[in-house]
Structures are given as structure tokens and as C-alpha cells.
Amino acid sequence: MSGAVIPDEAELRRRVGRLSLEQKIRLLTGEDFWALYAEPEVGLRRLVLSDGPAGVRGQSWDERDSSANVPSATALAATWDTGWVEAIGGLLAREARRKGVDVLLAPTVNLHRTPYAGRCFECFSEDPLLTARLGAAYVRGLQRSGVGATVKHFIGNDSETQRMTVDVRIDDRTLRELYLAPFEAIVREEGAWAVMAAYNGVNGSPMTQSPLLRDILHGEWGYDGLVMSDWTAAHATEAAAQAALDLAMPGPASLFGPWGDALLEAVWKGTVDEALIDDKVVRILRLAARVGALAHTLDPPGLPPAAPTLLPPGLSPDTPDSVAVAQELRAAAAAGFVLARTDGILPLPRSRPLDRSKPEGPHRRLRVAVIGPNAEVARTMGGGSATVFPPYTISPLDGLRAAGLHVTYAPGATSHLRAGEARAPWLLRPDRAVDPGTGAEIRFLSEAGELAGSELRDGATFMWLSGFASSGVTEPVARLEIRCVIRATVGGVYQLGVSGLGRYRLLVDGAEVFDATLTLRENADIAEALMRPPQQLAPVELAAGQSVDVVAEHHVDSSPFAGFATLVQLNLVSPHGSDDEEIAAAAALAAASDVAVVVVGTTAEVESEGFDRTTLALPGRQDELVRQVIAANPRTVAVVNSGAPVLLPWAQDAAAVLLSWFGGQEYGDALADVLLGDVEPGGRLPMTWPASEEGLPSTQPADGVLTYHEGLFIGYRAYDRDGREPLFPFGHGTGYTTWSHESITLDRAPDGRKWTGPGVAACVQVRNTGSRRGREVVQVYVSRPDSAVERPAKWLAGFATVDADPGETVTVGILIPERAFQHWAGQGWSTEPGSFVLAAGPSSASLPLTARVDLP
Ligand code: BGC
């Protein structure tokens, strides 16, 4: 916990009492997109919020304002290591303070109800217990450094389709045992300082006005933190005020949200009680006190300093490109890599003997064919509000080259279904200085065509939320001009273009190439509009070394989202062979190498907030690429760069399959560490990896309603019930050593975790039977034979990580909380008397140890 002094309820109410109704209501909606109002009269300074969870973006969407990019939630979850996740929470807290942020909009603890869900990468797991443990650790890491966490999205936001309007129908037991469980554990154990109410409704009420906020969150769990709306999720003035929603985001109320003057009038009319307003302000002030944004005393009056000076002792304001941050992110990424199968090819040697019959003789460097689109441009995070701008990213190609191997590269096939962002070495800033650098110049023009501002940027995607103030432009902007130089590396036909919404003109060397109005499919989500915008391309023939001046013009008001967000992205596809030619070239390269490392994956247009996937297949012809590479060289390691499961129809044919998630900015270095055996692939699957699309819950509402028909049976619970075989089961993963799970013994814990009361302590003994030090994740599941209640065949009840040397035996204690033996029985939690079975082992599909627990 932070060292902040938290005024008691009476003191907070005394402060609220100093404010007029107008002042109080003003506090209930943001001042702008990311901040709350200051109120000097009660010692409250401006309080800043930021996304989350893959880093701390800060108050602008700007590649120059860089942030440490941590591995995706699925990658962190795959560590099954609360220590790692808490450490990452601590790193994010330092980032938050560096960027003047008080509250992070993370963690996302919705469940992987189905792998189609667009934001799976942002959520930890399909299992509520694993999600709860890791979510709590994330919150602990943030809040112990005085930065607030926002546990989101409460509740039922487990997919994206129609998320702003859909009514999700979840039966009570499923709600309690699955979807509410992580929120409950985090709120009760960590006292999360903020919770975000989701866009969707549950069982008839939009979540910003749902009775669940008051009845369960406040009433049952005793939550004393703040509830904020998801961005623009609050609509109803009175219903949201009467519910336990405290803060409508974003602001100001004159532009967004249902409160402001309308709420003032409602209080005057008597339809909303002023006491409700006071309760909300109390919670805002309590949050402010917790993050150090509330003066300890009003006498003498004064505002506390802005966030960055509040770094507790011992927290260093490392920049996101510092060595310390890089080391931590590199190790964290590797800790989550899951070695799903291997025939022993890994770890790779750095060199091989010139003469195979003389292993002691002279060696040469290992020749590695690095193949695949994501090997060169890796995904280090998923798309949507989780986007941050890392100071750099290490691709697999960079990482393997830096490791000193003899590396050659072939892209093979594309993972982009649309043209990618323009980038180095083709994209240059417009001044023709010797080294203008990668990027573009942006000119902000008024209606009359006058220059209102300009800036030099480093990338090719430009987005502004709610006006252009983040670029220092406060005058009205009618038109944007993006100017850059495109320099051809090889001669041929380049596709140049723009993505966005509204009207765009593209000029090359002063001549118009197109003037197009880009429109989105009907009812598309705003996040889809921003992450997968429509695009217009035009072929431009260039000679090798030729440079052309490119200008993209955008009329700001031509976009349907003009007041909310403005987007311009420059796109470029350089000349390349047909997919057939590229795949054949990749296979030839593999055949001529000692080993092939083929990196396949998804992109932001596949895994993102704002839309769900409609297929789990890898985009483009990547499956064919892997098959042909394996055919050319059976010594092929397939590396999967996705945030959530994709189908791997060739998995049994690859010499090894390494699932590596969205690994954050140090992804490629971590990959080299693991492939070369410097580091153990420490991960285990936090979700079931499907073999096919059969039997998976749908994300598609019918008439605005999405019913969770499958009830309790998601993930491994469904596979167990249906007797279906996944490709890789929940909890699965191997490493570079082997283990024997030797014994399990039980002790009744006299006093278990404080929120669950008594539980059972399981002691599990495991032995490292291999030849090198390694890490195992011991998992304990509960089952209830002959139950009178319908239940899953088994459910995760506890886990622990073990590190051991060769031959070493380790005993770990794993607390199985009382809740693990309970089910929701209509009005409350109930324990069915009789015998439960605890089963322990290395994965949900391999549980060699069992013990019986008899409950009265
Ligand atoms: C997302 C939230 C996010 C918010 C602010 C919303 O669209 O659902 O997760 O925190 O935007 O960016």
C-alpha cells in the first residue's frame, strides 16, 4: 500500500460539505478525455487516468510519447507466477509516475469465454481462479506503489460484437462462479481502488446503471472504491446516478456523458437525491487520497504536488528504454513462453561441427533460416485501447541476429490482410536533409487554410482523441496535411495509400492520385473504426533509389467520429513476389539451412478491441507456408506470435511448437534466449488451445441479446464434459527438463485466506528428473464424484511454481481455499457434504496424484 494518509469517512464528508451542488456534480464527469477536475477548495488536484494494460500510454496517442510495452495479459498469465505479475505491476506503477498518471485502466479480468473474443489477449485466462490470482497480483504491484488499478470491465464484457448495446444473459450460478469470481477476489483481497463498469448490459440493465453495482459490489463485497464508466458507456442521467456509478468518462459533460447540467436539474427536481451525489464525491476524494492527489489537510489550504514527484523512495524513474526495464521485460516475456511440443530439437546449439562425425572438431555458426512475416515485424501487443508506443521493439529476426547465429530471412507469406503501415526504410520525413529520419510532418490548417500548427512525427499512424490539444493545437482544425517522402529501395510497383474515415486526398509529387471518401461497415464499433479502418491504395511505379513527395490530406469534419477521434494512417506495400513465389523462396532457404525458425501470427487487424474474430485460422497463407517449410526441412521450429489461440493444423509435424504470445518490446531477445536455452520456456497454457472450431461458444448476439447458453462449461470445463480433445490442454507446457510428481498430502488449514475462511493445504512433492535446472507449475484441481449438483468434471483450485536443480526434490504448499469446494446455491454459497477429490499434476490433462477431502 502507498504511504498516503487516507482521511476517514467523516473527514471526506466534511470536505464534501464545503462544496456547492454545482461543484460536486462537476466532479462526477471527467474534465477531459483522461483527467478528473481539480477542486482546490477541498485540496483536490487534477487526477489523471490512462490505459492499460500493456503499458501506460499517458494522455496522448503519440508515438513520440513512448512507454514500456509489457507482455500481453495472456503472456503474463502463462507464467502462472503471481511474483512475475506483481513485479510487472510495479514496473507499470513506475511508468505511471514517470508519465504523471495516477490510475491505470487495468487489469482486464473478463474471462476467455471463447477464443473468438477480440480482446482475449488482454484478459488473463479462461479460468476464474487463475484470473483472480494473477489479477490480484497485478493490482498489488500497482497499488503498493500508490498507483490506482481499475479492474475492468464489470461485468459480462467477454466479447466485442455489439458490446455497446448488447444485453448479456448469464444465469446466477455462472455469474457467481465464473465471471464475478475474479472481481470478487480482487476487491476483497486487494481492495481495488477503482472498477470500470462495462458498456454492455447484464440480465436487462446496462452495467453503468446495474443493480449489481450496489447490491453485490458495495453491499456484499463491502467495496469502498470508485466505479467509473467505460468510455461513453453512461447514457441515462437518473438511472446511472441512482446506481452506484461514481464517475462518467470521458468528459467534459458538455460533450460526453449524461450528467453535468442534466444531473443538476434532476437533483433540483428531486428525482435524484443529493445524498447520492455526496456518496459519489466521497469515493472520488477517497481515490484521490489513495493516489496522493488530495491534500492531507485543508489548513493551510493547498494542492498536493502532481504525480511524478510522489515516487516513493526506492522507485527509480527508469525510462522505458533503460537497461533495467529491458532486462525485466525480457525475462518476463520468456517466463510466459509455452513450449507446447518438441521432439528434442530445442534448445538450439549456437554452432555445429564442420564434420558431424567429429563433434570435438572445428565448429561453424549454426545456419538458421528465419521465416515468416511476424519474424520481421512482430506483434508485441494487441490492438485497441491497450495500444502503447514502445521506445523500440525487438523482432525475432533482431533477437536471433543479436544472438550471433548465422541468420538469413525470408518473409514467406503475409499475415496482413490489408496494407500495413508505411515504415522504414521507405518512409522519410519530408525535408530532404541528409538524414531526415523515419516519419512525416503534420500540418494543422484552419478553415481559411491558415497554418494553425505543425509537427514532425516518427511514425505513420496519427490519432487524436477529442481535438488536437495533445499536439499543442487548440484552434479549430479543418484540414490535416501529412507530408512525407517515400524512397524506393528496389524498383517496381509500390502500393501507396491512406487508412481512416472520411475524405482523404493523396498526392504524389504534386499530382493527385486519389480523392476518396472512406466509409465503415454499418454499426461498426468505434474501436474497429480506429483499429481496422477502411483504406484506399493506389499503385505507384518507382525506380530503385527514387524518392517522391507524398501528401495525404484529410478533411476533419468528413469523419463521422470527428469530435471524438481523428485518424490518418499512411500505408505502403513494397514490391514483392506472389505468395507462391515467396513461399517457395522460404522453403528453399529452409532447405539450405541447419534449422528453420518460422514465426507465424496475427496482427492488430485480427486481434483487437472493437471486433471479434470470425475464424481462428492464421491470416493469409501462413499454414501453407509452415507446411512447405517443414517439408523442405523437418528441423523446423514453429513460433506462434498471437495473443490468443489460433488453429495450428500442422502442429504435430513441426519439430517444436513454441507459443510466444504478444511478448512486449523485448519479445525477440526473449525468444532468442529461449530458443538457445539460455532461459527456460517457463510458461503453461492459461487457456485451452483448440484443435478445431467445433463446439466453441459464439460471440454473436441474437436480437441484441447474447445468452451464455454454455453456463459453467467454458474452456477445459466444456472439453471435459463433451469428451473433446483439444490441440493442447489447459495448463499444458513442457520445458528443457523433466519432472516427476511424487506425492500429495493434505493438512486442513486452521485459518485459510481471509476472504474464504478455512481451506485445505495441499503439500505436493515434485522432483526434477532431468539434467538441467528448470521450472514446473504444479496444478491442483478439485472434482466431486457422485455430486447431487451439476458440476464440471474438475476445476482449478490452486497452483504453485517450482524451480529445482537436476535431481532436486521440492515440496510446495498450495492453499486450496474454502471457495473451491463451494457452489452458488441460489441465495448463497453452499458446500455439498461428502468427499471431494484433489488431483495434482503438471497440466489439466495429466494429474497423477490424488487425495480425498471429506467435508462435513
Ligand atoms: C475500453 C476500455 C478503455 C477505455 C479508455 C474503452 O473503449 O473498453 O478498456 O479503458 O476505452 O480507452
PDB file of C-alpha atoms and ligand atoms in Angstrom, residues 34 51 57 105 119 122 152-153 157 163 196 199 230-231 385 609, ligand 1:
ATOM      1  CA  TRP A  34      -8.260  11.310 -19.378  1.00  0.00           C
ATOM      2  CA  ASP A  51      -4.765   2.801 -20.431  1.00  0.00           C
ATOM      3  CA  ARG A  57       0.134   5.201 -22.651  1.00  0.00           C
ATOM      4  CA  LEU A 105      -7.181   1.444 -16.561  1.00  0.00           C
ATOM      5  CA  ARG A 119      -9.794  -8.907 -26.504  1.00  0.00           C
ATOM      6  CA  GLU A 122      -5.963  -8.511 -22.892  1.00  0.00           C
ATOM      7  CA  LYS A 152     -12.417  -3.933 -15.735  1.00  0.00           C
ATOM      8  CA  HIS A 153     -14.882  -4.468 -17.314  1.00  0.00           C
ATOM      9  CA  ASN A 157     -17.846  -7.858 -21.443  1.00  0.00           C
ATOM     10  CA  ARG A 163     -20.562  -4.523 -26.916  1.00  0.00           C
ATOM     11  CA  MET A 196     -14.850   0.088 -14.554  1.00  0.00           C
ATOM     12  CA  TYR A 199     -20.600  -0.957 -21.932  1.00  0.00           C
ATOM     13  CA  ASP A 230     -16.218   2.692 -19.637  1.00  0.00           C
ATOM     14  CA  TRP A 231     -15.630   5.488 -22.160  1.00  0.00           C
ATOM     15  CA  SER A 385      -7.173   0.952 -26.168  1.00  0.00           C
ATOM     16  CA  GLU A 609     -10.705  -4.390 -29.227  1.00  0.00           C
TER      17      GLU A 609
HETATM   18  C1  BGC B   1     -12.240   0.353 -23.490  1.00  0.00           C
HETATM   19  C2  BGC B   1     -11.613   0.456 -22.103  1.00  0.00           C
HETATM   20  C3  BGC B   1     -10.618   1.582 -22.088  1.00  0.00           C
HETATM   21  C4  BGC B   1     -11.329   2.865 -22.479  1.00  0.00           C
HETATM   22  C5  BGC B   1     -10.417   4.070 -22.486  1.00  0.00           C
HETATM   23  C6  BGC B   1     -12.784   1.681 -23.958  1.00  0.00           C
HETATM   24  O1  BGC B   1     -13.171   1.626 -25.291  1.00  0.00           O
HETATM   25  O2  BGC B   1     -13.263  -0.610 -23.480  1.00  0.00           O
HETATM   26  O3  BGC B   1     -10.993  -0.757 -21.770  1.00  0.00           O
HETATM   27  O4  BGC B   1     -10.022   1.690 -20.825  1.00  0.00           O
HETATM   28  O5  BGC B   1     -11.858   2.711 -23.781  1.00  0.00           O
HETATM   29  O6  BGC B   1      -9.527   4.000 -23.539  1.00  0.00           O
END
